[in-house]
Short mmCIF file of C-alpha atoms in Angstrom, two decimals:
data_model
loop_
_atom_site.label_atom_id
_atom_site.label_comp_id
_atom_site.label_asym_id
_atom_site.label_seq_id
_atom_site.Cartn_x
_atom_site.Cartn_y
_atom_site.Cartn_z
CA UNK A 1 0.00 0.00 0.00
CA UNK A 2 2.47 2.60 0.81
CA UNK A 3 6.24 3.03 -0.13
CA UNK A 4 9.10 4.65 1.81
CA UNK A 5 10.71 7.81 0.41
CA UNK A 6 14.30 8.34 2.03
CA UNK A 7 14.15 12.18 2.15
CA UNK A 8 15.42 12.06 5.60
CA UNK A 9 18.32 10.08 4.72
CA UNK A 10 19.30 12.47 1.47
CA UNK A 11 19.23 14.91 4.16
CA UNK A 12 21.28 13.02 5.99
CA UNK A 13 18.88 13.20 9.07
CA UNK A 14 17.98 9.24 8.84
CA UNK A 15 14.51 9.05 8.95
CA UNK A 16 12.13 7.37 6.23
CA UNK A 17 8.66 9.46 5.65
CA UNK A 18 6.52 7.61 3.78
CA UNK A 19 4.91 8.80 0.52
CA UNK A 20 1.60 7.83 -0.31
CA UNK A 21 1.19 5.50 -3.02
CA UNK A 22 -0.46 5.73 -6.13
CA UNK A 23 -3.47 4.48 -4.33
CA UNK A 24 -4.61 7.09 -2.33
CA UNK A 25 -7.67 6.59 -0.44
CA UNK A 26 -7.01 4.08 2.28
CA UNK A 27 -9.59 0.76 1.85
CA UNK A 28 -9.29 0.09 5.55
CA UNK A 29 -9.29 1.63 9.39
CA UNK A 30 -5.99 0.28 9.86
CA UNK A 31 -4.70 2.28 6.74
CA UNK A 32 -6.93 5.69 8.37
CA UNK A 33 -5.03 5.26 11.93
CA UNK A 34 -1.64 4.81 9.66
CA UNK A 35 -2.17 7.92 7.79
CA UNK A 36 -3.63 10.34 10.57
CA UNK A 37 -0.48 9.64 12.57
CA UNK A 38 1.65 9.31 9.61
CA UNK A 39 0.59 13.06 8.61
CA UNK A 40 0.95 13.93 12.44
CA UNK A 41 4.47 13.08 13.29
CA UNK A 42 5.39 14.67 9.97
CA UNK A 43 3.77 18.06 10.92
CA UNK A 44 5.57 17.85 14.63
CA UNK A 45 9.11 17.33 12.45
CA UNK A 46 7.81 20.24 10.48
CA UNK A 47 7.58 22.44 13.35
CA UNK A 48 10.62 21.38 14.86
CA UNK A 49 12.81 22.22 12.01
CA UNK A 50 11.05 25.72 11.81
CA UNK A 51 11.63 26.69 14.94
CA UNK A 52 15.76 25.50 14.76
CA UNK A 53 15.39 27.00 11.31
CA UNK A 54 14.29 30.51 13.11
CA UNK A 55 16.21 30.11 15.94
CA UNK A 56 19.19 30.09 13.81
CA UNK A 57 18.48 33.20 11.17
CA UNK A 58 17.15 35.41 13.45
CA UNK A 59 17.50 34.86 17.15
CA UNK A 60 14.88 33.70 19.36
CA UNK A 61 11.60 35.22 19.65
CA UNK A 62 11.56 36.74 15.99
CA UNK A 63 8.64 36.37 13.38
CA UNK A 64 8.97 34.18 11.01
CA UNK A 65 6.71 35.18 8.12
CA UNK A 66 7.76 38.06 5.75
CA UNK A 67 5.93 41.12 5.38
CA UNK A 68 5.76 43.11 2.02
CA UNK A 69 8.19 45.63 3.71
CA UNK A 70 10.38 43.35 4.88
CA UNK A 71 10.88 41.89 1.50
CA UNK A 72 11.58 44.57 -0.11
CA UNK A 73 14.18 45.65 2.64
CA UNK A 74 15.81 41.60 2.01
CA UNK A 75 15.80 42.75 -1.77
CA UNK A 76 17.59 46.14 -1.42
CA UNK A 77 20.37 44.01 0.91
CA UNK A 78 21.29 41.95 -2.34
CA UNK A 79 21.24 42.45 -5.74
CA UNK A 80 21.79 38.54 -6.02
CA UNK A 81 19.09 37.53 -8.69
CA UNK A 82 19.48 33.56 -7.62
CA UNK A 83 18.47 34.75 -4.29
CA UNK A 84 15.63 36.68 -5.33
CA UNK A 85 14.04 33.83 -7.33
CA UNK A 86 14.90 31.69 -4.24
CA UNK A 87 13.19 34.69 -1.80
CA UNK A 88 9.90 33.88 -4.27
CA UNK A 89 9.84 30.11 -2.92
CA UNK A 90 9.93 31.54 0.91
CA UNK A 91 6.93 29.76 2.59
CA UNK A 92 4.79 32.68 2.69
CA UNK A 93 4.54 32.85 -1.01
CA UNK A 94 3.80 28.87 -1.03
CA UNK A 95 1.28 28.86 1.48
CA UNK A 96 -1.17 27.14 -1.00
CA UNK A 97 1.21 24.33 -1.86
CA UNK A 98 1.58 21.21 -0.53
CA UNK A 99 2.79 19.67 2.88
CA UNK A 100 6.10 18.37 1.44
CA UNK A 101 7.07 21.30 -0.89
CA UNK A 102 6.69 23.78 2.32
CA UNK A 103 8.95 21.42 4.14
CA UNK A 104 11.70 21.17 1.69
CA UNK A 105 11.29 25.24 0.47
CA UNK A 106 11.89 26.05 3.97
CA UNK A 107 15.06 24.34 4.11
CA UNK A 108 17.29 25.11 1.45
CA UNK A 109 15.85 28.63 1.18
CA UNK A 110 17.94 31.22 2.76
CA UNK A 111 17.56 33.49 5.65
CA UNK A 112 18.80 37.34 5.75
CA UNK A 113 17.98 39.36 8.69
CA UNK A 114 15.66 41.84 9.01
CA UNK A 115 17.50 45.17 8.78
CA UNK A 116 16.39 47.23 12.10
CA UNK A 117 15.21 50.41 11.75
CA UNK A 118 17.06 53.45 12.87
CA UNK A 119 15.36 55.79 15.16
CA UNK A 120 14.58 59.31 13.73
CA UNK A 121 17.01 61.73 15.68
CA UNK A 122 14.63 63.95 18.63
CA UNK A 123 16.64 67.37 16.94
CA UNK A 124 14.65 66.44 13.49
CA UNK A 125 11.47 66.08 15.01
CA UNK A 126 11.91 69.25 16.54
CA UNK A 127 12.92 70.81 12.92
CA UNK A 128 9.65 69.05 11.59
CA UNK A 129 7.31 70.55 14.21
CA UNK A 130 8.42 73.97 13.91
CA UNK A 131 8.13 74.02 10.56
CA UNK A 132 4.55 73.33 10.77
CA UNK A 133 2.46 76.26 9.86
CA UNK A 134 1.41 78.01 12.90
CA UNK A 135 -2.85 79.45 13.06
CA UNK A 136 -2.65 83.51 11.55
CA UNK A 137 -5.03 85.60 12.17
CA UNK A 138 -5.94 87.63 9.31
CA UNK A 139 -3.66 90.42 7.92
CA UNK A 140 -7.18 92.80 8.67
CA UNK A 141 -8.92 91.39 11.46
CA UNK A 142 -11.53 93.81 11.33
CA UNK A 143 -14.12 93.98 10.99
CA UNK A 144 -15.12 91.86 13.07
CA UNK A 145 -18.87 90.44 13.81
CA UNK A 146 -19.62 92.01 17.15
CA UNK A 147 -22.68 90.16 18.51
CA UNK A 148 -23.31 92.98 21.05
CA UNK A 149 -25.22 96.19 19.98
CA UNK A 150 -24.53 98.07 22.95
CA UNK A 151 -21.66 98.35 26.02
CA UNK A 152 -22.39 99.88 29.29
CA UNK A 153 -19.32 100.70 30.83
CA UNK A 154 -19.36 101.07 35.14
CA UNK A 155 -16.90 101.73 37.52
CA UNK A 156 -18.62 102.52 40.85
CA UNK A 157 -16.88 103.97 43.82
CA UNK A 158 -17.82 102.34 47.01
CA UNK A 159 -17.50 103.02 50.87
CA UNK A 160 -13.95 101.59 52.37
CA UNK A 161 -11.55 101.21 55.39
CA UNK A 162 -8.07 101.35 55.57
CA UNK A 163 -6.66 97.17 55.59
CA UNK A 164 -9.90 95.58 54.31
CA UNK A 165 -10.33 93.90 51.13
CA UNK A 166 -13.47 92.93 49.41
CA UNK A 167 -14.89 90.91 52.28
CA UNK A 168 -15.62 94.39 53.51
CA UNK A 169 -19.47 95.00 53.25
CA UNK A 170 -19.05 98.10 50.90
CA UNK A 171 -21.91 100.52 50.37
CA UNK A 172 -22.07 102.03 46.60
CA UNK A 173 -21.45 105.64 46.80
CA UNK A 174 -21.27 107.00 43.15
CA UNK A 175 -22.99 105.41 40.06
CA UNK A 176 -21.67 105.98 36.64
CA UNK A 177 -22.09 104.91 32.99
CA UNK A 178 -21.15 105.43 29.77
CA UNK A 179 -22.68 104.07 26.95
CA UNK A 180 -21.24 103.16 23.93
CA UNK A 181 -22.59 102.07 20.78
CA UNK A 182 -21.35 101.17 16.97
CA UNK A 183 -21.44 104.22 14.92
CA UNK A 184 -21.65 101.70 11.75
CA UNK A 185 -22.64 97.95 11.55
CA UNK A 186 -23.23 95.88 7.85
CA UNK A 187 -26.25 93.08 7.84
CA UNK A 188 -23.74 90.41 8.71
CA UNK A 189 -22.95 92.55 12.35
CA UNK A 190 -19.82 93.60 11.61
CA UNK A 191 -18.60 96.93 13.24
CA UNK A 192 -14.98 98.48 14.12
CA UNK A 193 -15.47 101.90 15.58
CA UNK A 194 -17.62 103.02 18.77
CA UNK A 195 -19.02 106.27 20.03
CA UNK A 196 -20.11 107.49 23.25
CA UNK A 197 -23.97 107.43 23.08
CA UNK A 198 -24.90 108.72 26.50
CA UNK A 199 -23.50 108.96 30.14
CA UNK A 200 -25.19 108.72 33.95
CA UNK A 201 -23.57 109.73 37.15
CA UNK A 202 -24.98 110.27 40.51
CA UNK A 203 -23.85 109.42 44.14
CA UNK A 204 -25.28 107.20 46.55
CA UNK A 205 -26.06 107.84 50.03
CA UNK A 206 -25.07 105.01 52.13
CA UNK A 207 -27.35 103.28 55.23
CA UNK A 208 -25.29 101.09 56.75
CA UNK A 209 -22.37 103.24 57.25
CA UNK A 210 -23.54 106.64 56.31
CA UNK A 211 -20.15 108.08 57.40
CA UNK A 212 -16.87 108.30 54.97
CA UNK A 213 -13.32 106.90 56.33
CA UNK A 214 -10.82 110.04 55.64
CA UNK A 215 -9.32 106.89 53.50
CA UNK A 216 -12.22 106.61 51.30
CA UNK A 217 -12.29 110.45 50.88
CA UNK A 218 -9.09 110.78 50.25
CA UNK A 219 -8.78 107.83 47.38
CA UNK A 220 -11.90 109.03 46.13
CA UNK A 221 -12.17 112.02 46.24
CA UNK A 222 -15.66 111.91 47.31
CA UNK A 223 -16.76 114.14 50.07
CA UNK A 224 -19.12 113.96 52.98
CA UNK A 225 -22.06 116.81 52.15
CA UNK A 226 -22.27 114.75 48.59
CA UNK A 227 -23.17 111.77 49.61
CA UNK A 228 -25.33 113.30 52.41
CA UNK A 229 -27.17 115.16 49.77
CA UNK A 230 -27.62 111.97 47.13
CA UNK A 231 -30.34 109.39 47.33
CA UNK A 232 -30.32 106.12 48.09
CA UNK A 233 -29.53 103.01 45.90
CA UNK A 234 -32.62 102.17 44.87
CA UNK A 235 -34.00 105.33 43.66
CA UNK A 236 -30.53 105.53 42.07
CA UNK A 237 -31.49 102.88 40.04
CA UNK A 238 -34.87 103.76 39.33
CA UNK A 239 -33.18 106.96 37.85
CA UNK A 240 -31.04 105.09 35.88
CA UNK A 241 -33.92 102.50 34.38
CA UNK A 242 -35.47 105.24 33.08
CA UNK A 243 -31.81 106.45 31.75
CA UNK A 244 -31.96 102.82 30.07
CA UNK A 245 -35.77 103.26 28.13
CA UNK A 246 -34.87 106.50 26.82
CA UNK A 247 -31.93 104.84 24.93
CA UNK A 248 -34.45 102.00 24.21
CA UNK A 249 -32.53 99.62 25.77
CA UNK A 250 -35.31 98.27 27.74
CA UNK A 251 -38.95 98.04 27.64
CA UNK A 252 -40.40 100.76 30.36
CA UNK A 253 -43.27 98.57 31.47
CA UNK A 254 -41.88 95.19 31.50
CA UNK A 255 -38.50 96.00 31.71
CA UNK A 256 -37.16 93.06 28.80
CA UNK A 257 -34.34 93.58 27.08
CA UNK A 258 -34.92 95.46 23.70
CA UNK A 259 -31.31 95.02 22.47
CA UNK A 260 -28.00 93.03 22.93
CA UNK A 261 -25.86 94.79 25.62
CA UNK A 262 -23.70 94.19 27.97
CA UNK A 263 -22.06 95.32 30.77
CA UNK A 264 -18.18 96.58 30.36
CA UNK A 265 -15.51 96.67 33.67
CA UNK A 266 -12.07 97.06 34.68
CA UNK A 267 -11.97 93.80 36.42
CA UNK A 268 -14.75 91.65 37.60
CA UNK A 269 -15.37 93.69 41.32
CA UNK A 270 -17.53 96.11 40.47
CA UNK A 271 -20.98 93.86 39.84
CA UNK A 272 -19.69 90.28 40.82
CA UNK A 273 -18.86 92.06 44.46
CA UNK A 274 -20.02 95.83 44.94
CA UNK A 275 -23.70 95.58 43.15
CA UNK A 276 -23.79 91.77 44.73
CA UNK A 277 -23.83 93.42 48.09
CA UNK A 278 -25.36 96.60 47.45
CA UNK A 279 -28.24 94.77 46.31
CA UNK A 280 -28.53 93.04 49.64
CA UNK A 281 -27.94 95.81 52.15
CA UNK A 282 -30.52 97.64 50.11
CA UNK A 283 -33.18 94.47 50.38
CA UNK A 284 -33.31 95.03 46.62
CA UNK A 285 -33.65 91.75 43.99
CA UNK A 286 -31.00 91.93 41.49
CA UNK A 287 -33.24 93.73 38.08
CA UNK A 288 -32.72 91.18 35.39
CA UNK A 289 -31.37 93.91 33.10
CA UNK A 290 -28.52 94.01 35.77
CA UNK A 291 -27.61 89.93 35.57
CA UNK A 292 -25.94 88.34 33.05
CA UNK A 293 -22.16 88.03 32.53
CA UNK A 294 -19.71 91.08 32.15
CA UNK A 295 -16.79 92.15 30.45
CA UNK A 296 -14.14 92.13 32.05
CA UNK A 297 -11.98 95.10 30.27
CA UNK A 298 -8.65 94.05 31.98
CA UNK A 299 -8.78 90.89 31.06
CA UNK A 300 -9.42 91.44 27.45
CA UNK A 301 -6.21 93.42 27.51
CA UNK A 302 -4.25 90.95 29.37
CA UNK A 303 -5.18 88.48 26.45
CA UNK A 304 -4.87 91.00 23.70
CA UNK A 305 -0.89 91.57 25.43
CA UNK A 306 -0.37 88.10 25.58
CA UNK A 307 -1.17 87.85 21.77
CA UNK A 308 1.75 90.97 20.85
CA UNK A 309 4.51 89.00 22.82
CA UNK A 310 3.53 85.51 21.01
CA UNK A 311 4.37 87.38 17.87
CA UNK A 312 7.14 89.57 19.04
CA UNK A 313 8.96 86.51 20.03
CA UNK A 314 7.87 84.15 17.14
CA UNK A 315 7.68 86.36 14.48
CA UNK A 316 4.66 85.23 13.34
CA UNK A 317 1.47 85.64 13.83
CA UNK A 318 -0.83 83.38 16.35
CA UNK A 319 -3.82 83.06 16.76
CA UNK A 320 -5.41 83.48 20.67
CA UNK A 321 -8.85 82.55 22.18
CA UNK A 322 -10.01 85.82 23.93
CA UNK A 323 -11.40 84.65 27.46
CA UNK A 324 -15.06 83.47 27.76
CA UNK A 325 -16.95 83.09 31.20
CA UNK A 326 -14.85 80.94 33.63
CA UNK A 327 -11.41 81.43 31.42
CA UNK A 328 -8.40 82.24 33.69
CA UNK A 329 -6.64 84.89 32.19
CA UNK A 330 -2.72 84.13 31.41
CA UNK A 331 -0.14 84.60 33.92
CA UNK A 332 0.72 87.93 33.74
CA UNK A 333 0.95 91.13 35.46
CA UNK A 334 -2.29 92.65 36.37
CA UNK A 335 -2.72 96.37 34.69
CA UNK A 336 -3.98 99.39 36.20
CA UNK A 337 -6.28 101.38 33.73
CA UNK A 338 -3.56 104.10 33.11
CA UNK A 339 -1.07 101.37 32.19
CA UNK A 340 -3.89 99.44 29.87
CA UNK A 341 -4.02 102.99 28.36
CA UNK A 342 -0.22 102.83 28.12
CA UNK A 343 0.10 99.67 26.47
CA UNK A 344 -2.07 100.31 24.07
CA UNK A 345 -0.43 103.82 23.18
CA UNK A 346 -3.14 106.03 23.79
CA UNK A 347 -2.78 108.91 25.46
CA UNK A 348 -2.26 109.28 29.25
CA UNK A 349 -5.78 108.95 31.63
CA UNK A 350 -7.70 111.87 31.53
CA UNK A 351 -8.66 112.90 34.87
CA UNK A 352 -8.54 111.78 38.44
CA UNK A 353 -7.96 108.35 39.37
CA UNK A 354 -10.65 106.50 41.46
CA UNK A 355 -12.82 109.10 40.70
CA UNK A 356 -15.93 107.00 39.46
CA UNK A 357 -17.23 109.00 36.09
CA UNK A 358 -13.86 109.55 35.68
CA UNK A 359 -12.38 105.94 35.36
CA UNK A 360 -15.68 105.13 33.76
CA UNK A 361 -14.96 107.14 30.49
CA UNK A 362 -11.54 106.06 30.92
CA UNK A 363 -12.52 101.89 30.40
CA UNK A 364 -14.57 103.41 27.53
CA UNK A 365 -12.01 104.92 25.77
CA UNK A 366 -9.88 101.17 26.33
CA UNK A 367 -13.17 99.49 25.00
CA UNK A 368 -13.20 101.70 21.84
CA UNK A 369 -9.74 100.72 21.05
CA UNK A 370 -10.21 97.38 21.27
CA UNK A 371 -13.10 97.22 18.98
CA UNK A 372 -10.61 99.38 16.50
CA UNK A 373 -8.11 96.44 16.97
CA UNK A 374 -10.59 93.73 15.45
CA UNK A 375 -11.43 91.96 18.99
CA UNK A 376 -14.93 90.32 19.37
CA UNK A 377 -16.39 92.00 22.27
CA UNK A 378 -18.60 89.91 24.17
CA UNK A 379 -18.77 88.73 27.98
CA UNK A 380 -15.83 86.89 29.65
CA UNK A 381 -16.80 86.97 33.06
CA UNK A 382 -19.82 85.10 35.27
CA UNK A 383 -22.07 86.64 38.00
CA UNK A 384 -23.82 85.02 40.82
CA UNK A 385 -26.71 87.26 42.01
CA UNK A 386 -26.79 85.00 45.01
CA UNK A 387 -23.27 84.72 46.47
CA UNK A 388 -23.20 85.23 50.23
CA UNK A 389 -20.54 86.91 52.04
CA UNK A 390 -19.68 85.48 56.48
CA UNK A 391 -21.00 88.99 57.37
CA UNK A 392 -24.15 88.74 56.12
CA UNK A 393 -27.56 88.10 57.98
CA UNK A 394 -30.89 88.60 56.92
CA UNK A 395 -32.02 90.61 53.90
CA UNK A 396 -30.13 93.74 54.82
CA UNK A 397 -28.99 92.63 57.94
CA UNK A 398 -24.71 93.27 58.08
CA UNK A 399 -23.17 91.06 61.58
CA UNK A 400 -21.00 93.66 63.13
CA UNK A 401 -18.98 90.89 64.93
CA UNK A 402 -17.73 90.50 61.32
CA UNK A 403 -16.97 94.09 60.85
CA UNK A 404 -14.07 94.82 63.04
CA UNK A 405 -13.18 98.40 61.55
#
């Protein structure tokens, strides 16, 4: 039934493996058991001889099988054409033949070791990724789309002791606004250059503390028979709605908001901490034309700084996300309004510092700048009508064993 084929002796290994005869399908279970294990032990010897085979070429624990790259990495090793015709008979290629052919193929073909590729240098990267083309911003920014119609800009002056901060339960003491609006703005809301529309001033008599500190005076320059002679906060505000619907920013009876505005500071204090508290010494609710987020000016400017230096020391142009509500603005040196005026070469402050309308026209004239520049002015800053200071009781109720001063 079967005949011996000495392969293993011309391979001078000395071991017969049969080769079927040319009867091939076995008549009898004896011949099936005979040919299952036949075909078994042949496989094992097959393995075997791989693994030596692998073992040998390329060390323990490397692949085996050939990958289109690493074939063409064998082929650029030798220019040999008898070993490229043998690389064609490597048993990836004859995967489809048979049993035997594999065995032999992998045997007399030759291994050449996979070349190992060299690591790109870290000083090239670094080459590659600074040659990458940085985000410009446009050689005319502006203008811009401005999704705000108007800008009220405040900077209230409030009551204060010498050594407090703003845990202090400040009283508002002067009130004033400037309002600025677009002078021109296309279909698609783009605008560049603002104007002063209208102002409001007026000073607040205090309740809790009707009494100035000769500090507060003196930073203010605020005196004693003013404030004695103004009325309180919340006819101060009534003043000022009506200041509001005769510019048509709100409605006079239901008091909704008939355009986009916003409200414009030099730094978040003067709603987020001095109307915030006003509001509640006064038992007043917070008027809904009075929530929302602000603009912080300062931090606009801070950002806009941060921008000139990125270019100054690049050279080129990058682009910067201006700060929306909750955005820390960049470690940097917090500006004073005269030296926001400064950096922005416009002339020196007009007037007297920490003087409320004063300060007030001041921001504006930073605001109107900034719109010049081709920056989107919109809110950056958030407001909690609600926050709650340790010295504070019921509605309009300030715990003097909070209040040392």
């Amino acid at each position: 039934m079967y005949k011996a084929f000495d392969v293993g002796s011309a391979l001078g290994l000395g071991i017969r493996i049969p080769q079927a005869a040319p009867r091939l399908v076995p008549q009898s279970s004896s011949e099936i058991v005979f040919t299952v294990l036949s075909l078994s032990s042949l496989y094992c010897f097959y393995r075997v001889l791989k693994l030596l085979s692998n073992h040998s070429h390329y060390g323990p624990g490397q692949p085996t099988r050939k990958t289109k790259s690493d074939k063409s990495a064998t082929h650029q090793l030798t220019e040999s054409p008898a070993l490229a015709d043998q690389e064609q008979l490597s048993p990836s290629s004859t995967s489809k033949q048979g049993l035997f052919s594999s065995f032999i193929t992998m045997i007399i073909t030759p291994r050449v070791p996979i070349p190992h590729t060299v690591p790109e240098p870290p000083t090239a990267r670094i080459e590659r990724i600074q040659d990458t083309p940085r985000l410009e911003l446009p050689e005319s920014p502006w203008p811009v789309k401005q999704p705000y119609d108007a800008f009220l800009v405040l900077d209230v002056e409030a009551t204060c002791q010498e050594g407090t901060d703003f845990n202090w339960p400040n009283e508002i003491i002067e009130w004033p606004v400037v309002l600025l609006r677009w002078r021109s703005k296309d279909k698609e809301g783009r605008a560049k250059e603002l104007y002063v529309a209208d102002e409001f001033r007026s000073f607040v008599k205090p309740s809790w503390r009707p009494e100035l500190s000769n500090f507060c005076t003196t930073l203010t320059g605020i005196t004693q028979s003013e404030v004695d002679e103004a009325p309180s906060f919340p006819v101060v505000l009534q003043s000022f709605r009506k200041f509001m619907t005769r510019n048509g920013l709100i409605d006079d009876n239901t008091e909704e908001r008939l355009q986009r505005f916003t409200w414009c500071s030099d730094g978040p204090f003067d709603v987020r901490d001095f109307v915030v508290k006003q509001c509640f010494i006064s038992k007043l609710q917070m008027p809904d034309w009075l929530k929302g987020d602000v603009l912080d000016v300062r931090k606009v400017v801070t950002y806009y700084l941060a921008l000139q230096e990125a270019q100054g020391s690049s050279k080129r142009q990058t682009k910067i996300v201006f700060p929306r509500p909750g955005m820390p603005a960049p470690r940097r040196r917090s500006l004073n309004i005269p030296l926001q005026l400064r950096a922005l070469s416009l002339p020196d402050f007009v007037g007297r510092q920490h003087s409320g309308i004063d300060d007030t026209r001041n921001i504006a004239r930073i605001v109107t700048e900034l719109a010049k520049r081709g920056i989107c002015l919109e809110p950056n800053t958030p407001i909690f009508p609600g926050r709650r200071w340790q010295w504070m009781g019921r509605p309009g109720q300030v715990l003097e064993e909070y209040c040392s001063f």
